[in-house]
Structures are given as structure tokens and as C-alpha cells.
Amino acid sequence: MSAETAPILACRGLRRDFRGFAAVEDFDLAVREGSIHALIGPNGAGKTTVFNLLTRFLPVSAGRILLRGEDITALPAERVVRRGLVRSFQISAVFAHLSALDNVRVALLARTGLVWQFWRARSTLDAFTDEAHHHLASVGLADLAHTPAVALPYGRKRALELATTLARDPAVLLLDEPTQGMGIEDVARITELIRIAARGRTVLMVEHNLKVVATLADTITVLARGRRLAEGSYAAVSQDPLVREAYLGHGGDAHA
Amino acid sequence: MSAARAPGLLGSPALLSWIGVLALGVLLPFLVYPVLAMEMLCFALFASAFNLLLGYGGLLSFGHAAFFGIGAYVCGHAAKVWQLDPLLALACGTAAGVMLGVAFGAVAIRRQGIYFAMVTLALAQIVYFVLLQAPFTGGEDGLQGIPRGALLGVLDLQSESVLLGQRAAWGLYGLVLAVTVSGHFLIARVLASPTGLALRSVQEHEPRARSLGLPASGLKFGMLVLSAGLAALAGALKALVLGLAALTDATWQMSGEVVLMTLIGGVGTLAGPAVGAGLLRYLHHTLAGLGSWVTVVLGGIFVFCVLVFRRGMIGEWLAWWQRSRAAVGSSGR
């Protein structure tokens, strides 16, 4: 399944130590452009650590991270975003006391040099209003634009977070457990939203819900104890005896 | 009051608030002793500058007296020794505060919560000892006999005149009021700008703001420098008003007092810190006869405020006003 074209996002020999304990060790990953790539594994396998390393929220102990072939291992998080790599968070991360509209507008603002123009009036932000409404509508939040994010129900907060992330127009979208803590209805809605968001983009997602993974992912990487255990399509990975033993064996709900 | 426009100082439409502020500023010297009125205005600016960092940047500085103090000393030195124009002296004090803010920021801006407070406290103590020991600061006595001078060489800030039965240095009062209101206007303007929205998002959820590409540390650094500059301007103004740059201006007790002013008035509100500052200075003055018991009385007031008005006086008032407006809005349908 190794692609002929160079991967859009890759890491080689990635390692991260926490007080002598290697949370991630000798980890290689290659994400094909335009694909939906899922990162799965048992609790504590190091999935979120990999995310934090790739998005530069954590310094790496060893290894290299490449975005479109360029080394981004030493860049600060804010600079990685400008190169098109944008993440979401495990716990719904919204700006609680800003309206849904302002949550999206601040993401649009972040793309411009206006951030530093402290002498400008609030009406400068009106330039972003139409585009922000468009992003809100695309996740079904058109009627809730003026509601403070803190007042939205949980599933809607995740939808708002997705709209905010998409407003940054990322080339590579990193989603950290997008359906965590959701009811069945919300899971179906978010799955559909991700499928739409993935058009013309590359998605790398950490996800616990194997049904979501089976539905969405083109490629799956299985992580266990900080190392790569297997990689391939859902059908291939779910048949892998190593994976069954390490992960699906006690998962119970896996229809392998 | 019916139109739901952008909230101003107290929640009401912005222009009306500013007219109210100016009216209050003009009335103040007829209500209290004019020099006290000017001192209240200086501390209002100091507290509002501090609140810019705590209320909108989420950073608790426990060293803001260093900015206030350095502003007072540098302005005093510029006016007394260099004999500069009062406006230039104020500018020197502010510039010193800005530079000190840059230095503090370089060391402290990546620290969070209590660590930020401790680092700023430590740095402020260094500034305090410099002001105590340096040869041109007058040691324990502070810098005394700072001349008020003449504004642009024309308007004498020293001479007093009688206006509507009140005797005061009205030229100086006009300058203090103009600078204080302008400072507050600048703060309000910055908070309402794109930068202000970006700063709020950093305060709400810093990792998320960074993940969207907002320069979180840079924004906080910018706010620290602005806050330091305005605090120094307030200190410089006070030095001109009282003709004195006192060592107490730079003590850690002063850093504590500005926290108190802000919390009593309402952290994260535009008007709260100014109101809290005015009230505390007024109490200091009127209770001066009690001697060291002032601290006890003020402590009691602080405990009372924290227990009863958790959001501060203006914060509670704003919350009440929003609740009642929401109630009117829903019953009107």
C-alpha cells in the first residue's frame, strides 16, 4: 500500500521521552495526500502524544517530522499552522464566552495581519462575517451564530470546533477523537461532517470508535506501547493477529 | 437604552458612557478635595492598566508597582533635573515603563498563573532596591520637590485659581483628566479591536488559540508592555500632581493594593478598576485619622466585597443589568 508519491505528512524515527519512559518510540508514519488516515490503539498507546508531537505542541526527543517534504521538527506550533497543518482537541476546545460567530471569526482573523492592528475598530471584523456564517452553516449551526459557545450542547460544541478548524482552511486536518463522549446521533452527524470536510484535504484522526474508523478511514495505523504495530486498510488490520491480540482481543465490540 | 448596541463602559451604549465619564471627571473636584481628585484619577488609570493584563490577558502580575514607581521617578527626574516640559517628562516616565515592561515580559511571559505572579514579584523587588539605593533617587526620602512646570511653556500648572467657588490648580486638573480619560479610551479601543478579540480567545483557551495560529505569547507580551506603559504614565502623572516620587509607589504593598482595587471594582470590566481605585484612595484619605487602623478597615472592606460582590461592584452591577434586560426582553414577547 506504500504510495508512489511523496507523503504530505510524514515522520521518521519519532521518539518522545517522559522522565525516562518512552511514550513514543521509533515511530514512522506516512500520510498520503487526500486520504483519511486513522490512528488507533489501546488506551495509553501514545496516540495523543503523536498528535502533540506532529503539531509541535510537544518537543520531540528524537526523529524528524516532514510536511510536504520540508522539515518542521523545530518550528513552533503557530508556524506549523501557517503551513496548513491544523489540529482539533480531545476535549471540545471552543472559546466559551465568545459567540459561535466570533469563535469562527477569530480563526479567520488569525489568517490575516489584522491580529496586530489594535487601533482598528471592531467593525473591521465585519469583513469576516459572511465567510464565518458560511462555515457555521456548513456544520448546521446557522441559527446559533449569536449563542455563546458555552451555552451550546456538547455535540454542537464539537461541530463548532470543526467549523473553526475548517475556517483556517487546513491542507492537513488533525482530529483528536472527534466523536469522544458523543451519543449515537451526534456520532453519525460528526462522521458525515468529517467526510464532507475531508474533500480536497488530508485528514489524520485519532479515534476510539471503530465503526467511525471503518466508515471513514482509507488507511489505519495501529499504535501499541508507543510503537507501530500494523498498518493498512481496515479489513487488513482487523485480521492481523498481532492487532487482535493487542487491541481488538479485549475490545469486544470489534466486528472483525 | 432599548437598542442592543455594543456594550460601552457599563453596558450602556458607548458614547453615552464616555460623556458620563467626562461629566463625572469635571464634577469630581467639586465633590472631593481637588488634589485628592487628581490622585484618584491617577490610581484609576493605574488600576485599569493592571486590569488590562489580569482581566483581559489572564495574567496576575504581582509587580505592577515597579512600573508605577519607575514612571514616577523617571518623570520626576526629567522634570526636576533635566527641567523638561511636563508633557516630555510624562513621556519619559511612560517610556521607562515600556522598557521595563519589555524586560519583565522577556523573563516572565511564558510563565503561567502563580509562576508569573512570583516572577513579576521578584523582578519588582529588584526595581524597588534599585530605586532605594541608586544615587539619584533620594533613597528613603524619594524624589522631592518635583516642579509641575508649565505645559508647553505656556499653561502654568502650578498656579491656583477659583472656579465656581472651588480653589484648585485647574490647569493641572485639566491635564490629569485629559490624560486619564485618554488612557482609558486607548484601553477600550484596544479591547474592541481585532487584537482585543484575539487576546480574549487566548485568555479563554490558549492551546486552542495557538492551534489556530494566533501568536499567543506575542499577544500577551504586547498587553504586558501596554499595561506597563500605562501604569508608568499613571505613576508619572501622580509624581507631577504631588511633586513627589515616593518609595512607597514601588513597594510590593502597592502591587497588592492595585490587585485589591481591581477586585473590589470588578476584574474584567472596563469601569470596575477605576471605580475601585477611586474608592480606595478616597477611603485612605478620609480614614487617615485612624492611623495604622486604616489597613484593618480596608482589609475588612475587601473581605466583605469578596464575600458579597464576587464579581466586584461594577461586575455585579453589570450582571444585574444584563439579567434585568434579559427579563425585559423575554417578557416583552
XYZ file of C-alpha atoms in Angstrom:
589
model
C 0.000 0.000 0.000
C 3.046 2.281 0.015
C 2.237 5.215 -2.228
C 4.407 6.194 -5.156
C 4.004 9.908 -4.479
C 5.731 11.535 -1.532
C 3.514 11.697 1.556
C 2.102 15.103 2.550
C 2.853 14.464 6.216
C 5.453 12.058 7.477
C 7.571 11.328 10.483
C 10.651 9.148 10.843
C 12.103 7.610 13.962
C 9.870 9.768 16.147
C 10.557 9.473 19.848
C 9.319 11.200 22.967
C 10.547 10.505 26.481
C 8.741 11.430 29.673
C 11.128 11.047 32.614
C 12.934 8.108 31.118
C 9.776 6.446 29.853
C 9.393 6.406 26.075
C 5.763 7.305 25.316
C 6.500 7.125 21.604
C 9.451 5.197 20.215
C 10.903 4.732 16.733
C 7.612 5.709 15.161
C 7.284 6.090 11.378
C 4.210 7.453 9.676
C 3.398 8.474 6.117
C 0.088 10.127 5.365
C -0.906 10.168 1.692
C -2.284 13.411 0.303
C -6.074 13.382 0.065
C -6.540 10.327 2.254
C -8.281 9.858 5.592
C -5.752 8.212 7.867
C -6.764 6.883 11.280
C -4.505 6.314 14.245
C -5.915 3.720 16.629
C -4.654 1.765 19.578
C -5.434 0.853 23.166
C -5.522 3.490 25.898
C -2.077 4.824 26.673
C -0.643 3.673 23.349
C 0.702 7.184 22.672
C -1.810 8.421 20.101
C -2.320 11.840 21.620
C 1.416 12.170 22.209
C 1.995 11.551 18.495
C -0.579 14.272 17.793
C 1.098 16.708 20.114
C 4.459 15.944 18.525
C 3.218 16.338 14.955
C 1.513 19.654 15.742
C 4.577 20.849 17.673
C 2.705 21.174 20.981
C 5.388 18.928 22.477
C 9.089 18.976 21.646
C 10.338 15.727 20.143
C 13.125 13.765 21.832
C 14.363 12.313 18.546
C 13.265 11.901 14.945
C 12.049 14.160 12.178
C 8.666 15.477 11.059
C 8.158 16.385 7.408
C 5.319 18.391 5.918
C 5.359 18.280 2.111
C 8.933 17.089 2.382
C 10.031 20.090 4.460
C 11.402 19.553 7.935
C 9.092 21.148 10.521
C 10.587 19.396 13.551
C 11.899 22.634 15.059
C 9.068 25.017 14.149
C 6.818 26.486 16.876
C 3.154 25.447 16.855
C 1.871 28.737 15.441
C 4.171 28.491 12.426
C 3.120 24.943 11.619
C -0.477 26.179 11.422
C 0.507 28.735 8.799
C 1.855 25.898 6.674
C -1.553 24.260 6.639
C -1.400 21.728 9.471
C -4.300 22.424 11.861
C -5.476 20.322 14.800
C -8.524 19.905 16.989
C -8.506 18.781 20.622
C -9.709 15.756 22.558
C -11.817 17.843 24.914
C -14.022 20.176 22.944
C -11.935 23.295 22.639
C -14.044 26.353 21.995
C -13.768 29.927 23.229
C -16.516 29.566 25.811
C -17.581 33.165 26.284
C -17.360 34.207 22.665
C -20.352 33.765 20.380
C -20.256 30.932 17.849
C -19.776 33.590 15.193
C -16.781 35.126 16.981
C -15.268 31.679 17.512
C -15.111 31.278 13.753
C -14.228 34.906 13.075
C -11.191 34.711 15.322
C -9.934 31.766 13.249
C -10.420 33.786 10.074
C -8.699 36.719 11.772
C -5.732 34.509 12.607
C -5.028 34.085 8.890
C -4.511 37.812 8.432
C -2.167 40.517 9.679
C -5.135 42.212 11.365
C -4.327 40.433 14.629
C -1.856 43.172 15.479
C -3.893 46.149 14.281
C -5.011 47.238 17.726
C -6.001 50.712 16.513
C -8.763 49.374 14.298
C -12.407 49.320 15.325
C -14.461 46.208 15.926
C -16.239 46.776 12.628
C -13.044 45.586 10.886
C -14.229 42.103 11.780
C -17.374 42.560 9.693
C -15.244 41.611 6.695
C -15.190 38.050 8.055
C -18.857 37.772 8.948
C -20.157 36.298 5.677
C -17.444 33.678 5.489
C -17.952 32.815 9.163
C -21.695 32.340 8.619
C -20.880 30.071 5.699
C -18.673 27.876 7.896
C -21.305 27.787 10.653
C -24.000 26.809 8.168
C -21.820 24.012 6.810
C -21.894 22.309 10.229
C -25.558 23.073 10.904
C -25.044 25.971 13.296
C -26.568 28.720 11.137
C -29.266 29.551 13.697
C -26.903 29.569 16.670
C -24.399 32.151 15.404
C -25.009 34.553 18.260
C -25.146 31.974 21.039
C -22.127 31.941 23.365
C -20.202 28.726 22.808
C -20.566 27.779 26.481
C -24.359 27.563 26.040
C -24.195 25.048 23.154
C -24.877 21.353 23.782
C -21.814 19.094 23.648
C -22.296 17.757 20.119
C -22.792 21.293 18.829
C -19.607 22.417 20.534
C -17.699 19.751 18.615
C -19.391 20.888 15.414
C -18.368 24.468 16.221
C -14.815 23.340 16.847
C -14.789 21.647 13.445
C -16.167 24.783 11.769
C -13.470 26.861 13.486
C -10.749 24.459 12.396
C -12.034 24.440 8.811
C -12.095 28.240 8.808
C -8.307 28.029 8.972
C -8.579 26.158 5.645
C -6.058 23.473 6.571
C -4.412 21.276 3.970
C -3.914 18.620 6.629
C -6.559 18.303 9.320
C -5.656 16.543 12.555
C -8.672 15.449 14.603
C -8.122 14.160 18.128
C -11.008 11.813 18.967
C -13.708 13.834 17.220
C -16.575 11.646 18.438
C -15.412 11.134 22.010
C -18.208 11.317 24.572
C -20.991 11.616 21.995
C -24.361 9.992 21.656
C -25.138 7.844 18.589
C -26.961 10.637 16.776
C -24.109 13.086 17.210
C -21.573 10.448 16.134
C -23.446 9.956 12.864
C -23.625 13.700 12.287
C -19.942 14.318 13.043
C -18.928 11.351 10.852
C -20.820 12.914 7.978
C -19.287 16.330 8.678
C -15.783 14.848 8.641
C -16.486 13.108 5.347
C -17.535 16.440 3.842
C -14.613 18.296 5.433
C -12.172 15.730 4.038
C -12.986 16.638 0.436
C -9.872 18.161 -1.048
C -7.999 17.714 2.222
C -5.904 15.215 4.054
C -7.218 14.025 7.422
C -5.322 12.308 10.203
C -7.542 11.291 13.100
C -7.196 9.581 16.431
C -10.414 7.699 17.061
C -11.683 5.120 19.518
C -14.945 4.370 17.782
C -14.016 1.574 15.356
C -17.262 1.949 13.461
C -16.316 5.520 12.606
C -12.829 4.350 11.624
C -14.240 1.570 9.432
C -16.584 4.023 7.727
C -14.143 6.829 7.090
C -10.530 5.723 7.036
C -8.587 4.772 3.912
C -5.553 3.745 5.926
C -5.240 2.731 9.549
C -2.131 2.742 11.696
C -2.295 0.735 14.895
C -0.198 2.013 17.762
C 0.647 -0.034 20.857
C 3.053 0.916 23.626
C 4.412 3.818 21.639
C 5.305 1.715 18.585
C 3.649 0.988 15.275
C 2.064 -2.431 15.377
C 0.391 -2.621 11.980
C -0.772 -0.525 9.085
C -3.195 -0.997 6.211
C -6.860 -0.972 5.314
C -9.478 -1.717 7.959
C -10.004 -5.219 6.538
C -6.278 -5.997 6.590
C -5.591 -4.525 10.016
C -8.550 -6.145 11.702
C -7.332 -9.578 10.519
C -3.800 -9.046 11.795
C -3.186 -11.499 14.655
C -0.892 -9.047 16.469
C -3.559 -6.382 16.399
C -6.250 -8.800 17.526
C -4.144 -9.781 20.463
C -3.034 -6.292 21.495
C -6.176 -4.359 20.825
C -9.256 -5.997 19.397
C -8.916 -9.022 21.659
C -10.303 -7.142 24.610
C -12.196 -4.538 22.590
C -15.320 -6.735 22.432
C -17.266 -4.504 20.051
C -14.994 -5.069 17.067
C -16.796 -6.942 14.327
C -13.628 -8.321 12.780
C -31.420 52.106 26.351
C -33.677 49.920 24.242
C -31.332 49.349 21.319
C -28.995 46.412 21.830
C -25.791 48.052 20.741
C -22.212 47.194 21.540
C -21.807 47.494 25.310
C -19.878 50.506 26.485
C -18.168 51.131 29.782
C -21.013 49.948 31.976
C -23.009 48.055 29.418
C -24.900 51.035 28.048
C -24.145 52.482 24.612
C -20.536 53.542 24.326
C -20.826 57.240 23.505
C -23.186 57.868 26.420
C -20.739 56.197 28.797
C -17.849 58.371 27.696
C -19.933 61.531 28.112
C -20.846 60.301 31.586
C -17.192 59.662 32.428
C -16.204 63.151 31.331
C -19.074 64.706 33.295
C -18.028 62.771 36.394
C -14.429 63.878 35.863
C -15.498 67.512 35.700
C -17.684 67.167 38.814
C -15.142 65.239 40.898
C -13.029 68.188 42.160
C -16.223 69.817 43.455
C -17.109 66.707 45.440
C -13.701 65.989 46.982
C -10.544 67.963 47.676
C -9.056 68.660 44.165
C -5.618 67.153 44.844
C -7.318 64.001 46.116
C -9.472 64.018 42.975
C -6.320 64.058 40.836
C -4.765 61.284 42.887
C -7.936 59.218 42.446
C -7.707 59.709 38.682
C -4.047 58.621 38.603
C -4.833 55.462 40.540
C -7.858 54.831 38.317
C -5.522 54.729 35.327
C -3.061 52.528 37.222
C -5.762 50.003 38.162
C -7.209 49.966 34.655
C -3.759 49.318 33.214
C -3.317 46.448 35.648
C -6.750 45.084 34.759
C -5.802 45.043 31.084
C -3.385 42.269 31.972
C -5.386 40.411 34.637
C -8.906 40.849 33.312
C -8.202 40.502 29.613
C -4.874 38.688 29.449
C -5.496 36.305 32.357
C -2.091 37.188 33.839
C -1.832 38.124 37.517
C 1.139 40.445 37.864
C 2.307 40.961 41.412
C 4.887 43.520 40.412
C 2.917 46.337 38.866
C 4.192 48.815 41.457
C 7.554 48.625 39.680
C 6.009 50.215 36.570
C 4.084 52.769 38.615
C 7.205 53.609 40.605
C 9.623 53.815 37.694
C 7.179 56.116 35.892
C 7.052 58.420 38.908
C 10.834 58.500 39.430
C 11.823 58.958 35.799
C 9.182 61.627 35.234
C 10.264 63.369 38.440
C 13.921 63.232 37.433
C 13.130 64.553 33.966
C 11.093 67.451 35.338
C 13.390 68.339 38.212
C 16.932 67.688 36.989
C 16.571 67.892 33.223
C 13.864 70.585 33.596
C 11.841 69.179 30.745
C 8.358 70.257 29.747
C 5.701 68.388 31.794
C 4.476 66.556 28.695
C 8.010 65.413 27.859
C 8.568 64.384 31.472
C 5.394 62.281 31.322
C 6.627 60.778 28.055
C 9.981 59.892 29.672
C 8.212 58.169 32.585
C 5.988 56.223 30.183
C 8.936 55.202 28.011
C 10.768 53.913 31.083
C 7.697 51.844 31.970
C 7.511 50.448 28.440
C 11.173 49.421 28.552
C 10.737 47.833 31.963
C 7.658 46.043 30.604
C 9.742 44.625 27.759
C 12.331 43.404 30.273
C 9.688 41.829 32.541
C 7.986 40.242 29.545
C 11.202 38.742 28.232
C 11.631 36.881 31.521
C 8.074 36.163 32.616
C 5.672 35.949 29.679
C 5.889 32.193 29.189
C 5.169 31.531 32.857
C 1.599 30.790 33.837
C -0.553 31.506 36.884
C 1.274 31.615 40.190
C 4.677 31.386 38.499
C 4.013 34.537 36.543
C 2.972 36.272 39.773
C 6.136 35.122 41.561
C 8.498 36.138 38.742
C 6.922 39.591 38.453
C 7.110 39.996 42.240
C 10.795 39.097 42.246
C 11.582 41.476 39.376
C 9.624 44.259 41.065
C 11.665 43.792 44.246
C 14.834 44.269 42.205
C 13.414 47.537 40.852
C 12.483 48.566 44.403
C 16.033 48.063 45.652
C 17.459 49.955 42.694
C 15.138 52.887 43.474
C 16.190 52.699 47.127
C 19.932 52.528 46.504
C 20.587 54.433 43.285
C 22.319 57.802 43.843
C 19.717 59.969 42.080
C 16.537 58.621 43.703
C 16.795 60.153 47.144
C 16.785 56.811 48.974
C 14.154 56.597 51.737
C 13.002 60.166 51.116
C 12.158 59.619 47.470
C 12.390 62.348 44.884
C 11.041 65.531 46.404
C 10.199 68.975 45.090
C 9.321 67.902 41.574
C 8.183 71.038 39.742
C 4.869 70.914 37.881
C 6.223 73.360 35.326
C 4.283 74.997 32.544
C 2.531 72.950 29.873
C 4.272 73.605 26.525
C 5.896 76.545 28.295
C 2.568 78.399 28.311
C -0.003 76.979 30.720
C 1.274 77.221 34.283
C 0.326 74.011 36.080
C 1.295 75.348 39.485
C -0.926 78.419 39.830
C -4.289 78.007 41.513
C -7.448 79.872 40.715
C -11.018 79.922 41.950
C -13.606 78.333 39.688
C -17.257 78.198 40.785
C -16.171 78.638 44.377
C -13.542 75.854 44.315
C -9.852 76.743 44.541
C -7.516 74.432 42.617
C -4.716 74.210 40.069
C -7.256 73.915 37.295
C -4.699 73.743 34.515
C -3.122 70.688 36.123
C -6.513 69.168 36.782
C -7.408 69.539 33.118
C -4.187 67.782 32.128
C -4.718 64.924 34.598
C -8.319 64.434 33.492
C -7.381 64.522 29.798
C -4.538 62.010 30.220
C -6.608 59.659 32.402
C -9.612 59.657 30.074
C -7.357 59.224 27.021
C -5.650 56.276 28.704
C -8.997 54.632 29.363
C -10.121 55.376 25.842
C -6.986 53.674 24.497
C -7.667 50.597 26.642
C -11.295 50.403 25.490
C -10.228 50.900 21.898
C -7.600 48.139 22.024
C -10.035 45.710 23.639
C -12.607 46.403 20.925
C -10.074 45.920 18.129
C -9.210 42.701 16.256
C -6.264 42.418 18.650
C -8.705 42.550 21.561
C -10.739 39.663 20.156
C -7.572 37.645 19.591
C -6.482 38.371 23.154
C -9.835 37.233 24.546
C -9.549 33.966 22.659
C -6.073 33.436 24.142
C -7.493 34.077 27.604
C -10.388 31.676 27.009
C -8.328 28.753 25.678
C -4.663 29.331 24.971
C -3.794 25.970 23.343
C -6.765 26.321 21.020
C -5.773 29.877 20.112
C -2.257 28.677 19.322
C -3.621 25.787 17.286
C -5.406 28.340 15.097
C -2.131 30.151 14.551
C -2.705 33.071 16.917
C 0.581 34.348 18.376
C -0.499 33.761 21.989
C 2.775 34.655 23.681
C 3.236 37.678 21.453
C -0.238 38.977 22.253
C 0.295 38.568 25.982
C 3.688 40.241 25.686
C 2.117 43.159 23.838
C -0.540 43.550 26.524
C 2.106 43.432 29.263
C 4.086 46.207 27.575
C 0.975 48.340 27.034
C -0.118 47.740 30.605
C 3.350 48.620 31.914
C 3.447 51.809 29.851
C 0.042 52.983 31.085
C 0.886 52.103 34.699
C 4.078 54.137 34.372
C 2.108 57.019 32.854
C -0.198 56.900 35.870
C 2.817 56.970 38.205
C 4.381 59.835 36.263
C 1.143 61.814 36.484
C 0.978 61.242 40.218
C 4.556 62.482 40.613
C 3.603 65.752 38.900
C 0.440 66.138 40.971
C 2.076 65.567 44.366
C 5.525 66.907 43.416
C 6.908 63.712 44.856
C 8.069 60.288 43.696
C 7.745 58.252 46.867
C 9.430 54.946 47.571
C 6.018 53.575 48.639
C 4.959 53.861 44.979
C 7.292 50.960 44.159
C 6.711 48.663 47.149
C 5.092 45.247 46.959
C 2.283 46.644 49.109
C 1.450 48.935 46.210
C 1.394 45.908 43.883
C -1.053 44.326 46.307
C -3.180 47.425 46.544
C -3.745 47.570 42.789
C -4.932 43.961 42.898
C -7.365 44.984 45.637
C -8.629 47.998 43.695
C -9.260 45.846 40.646
C -11.038 43.058 42.518
C -13.251 45.422 44.524
C -14.311 47.306 41.398
C -14.663 44.269 39.166
C -11.937 42.443 37.279
C -12.518 42.169 33.532
C -14.833 45.181 33.405
C -13.769 48.484 31.893
C -15.052 50.770 34.642
C -14.591 48.496 37.658
C -10.884 49.013 38.419
C -11.203 52.782 38.049
C -14.136 52.846 40.464
C -12.318 50.552 42.901
C -9.195 52.699 42.729
C -11.117 55.914 43.314
C -12.971 54.410 46.244
C -9.841 53.021 47.922
C -7.893 56.276 47.572
C -10.886 58.162 48.940
C -11.062 55.848 51.944
C -7.301 56.118 52.512
C -7.720 59.863 52.653
C -10.838 60.094 54.802
C -9.739 57.359 57.192
C -6.215 58.774 57.531
C -7.053 59.880 61.090
C -7.293 56.241 62.148
C -3.566 55.777 61.566
C -2.473 52.200 61.044
C -6.061 51.019 61.613
C -6.737 52.045 58.014
C -5.238 48.756 56.886
C -7.615 46.830 59.127
C -10.653 48.743 57.911
C -9.638 48.342 54.256
C -8.949 44.645 54.839
C -12.428 44.289 56.304
C -13.961 46.065 53.321
C -12.029 43.808 50.978
C -13.216 40.642 52.736
C -16.775 41.976 52.683
C -16.561 42.751 48.954
C -15.093 39.379 48.058
C -17.809 37.585 50.031
C -20.756 39.691 48.876
C -19.812 41.022 45.430
C -17.854 38.200 43.971
C -17.633 39.920 40.603
C -16.728 43.273 42.160
C -19.061 46.233 42.433
C -19.262 47.036 38.733
C -19.192 43.342 37.819
C -22.246 42.667 39.994
C -23.990 45.721 38.638
C -23.321 44.611 35.061
C -24.606 41.102 35.777
C -27.744 42.535 37.369
C -28.276 44.868 34.430
C -27.894 42.068 31.892
C -30.273 39.835 33.850
C -32.910 42.534 34.062
C -32.521 43.348 30.384
C -32.911 39.669 29.513
C -36.030 39.550 31.699
C -37.499 42.612 29.969
C -36.632 41.129 26.584
C -38.378 37.826 27.267
C -41.483 39.327 28.910
C -41.863 41.775 26.021
C -42.621 38.938 23.586
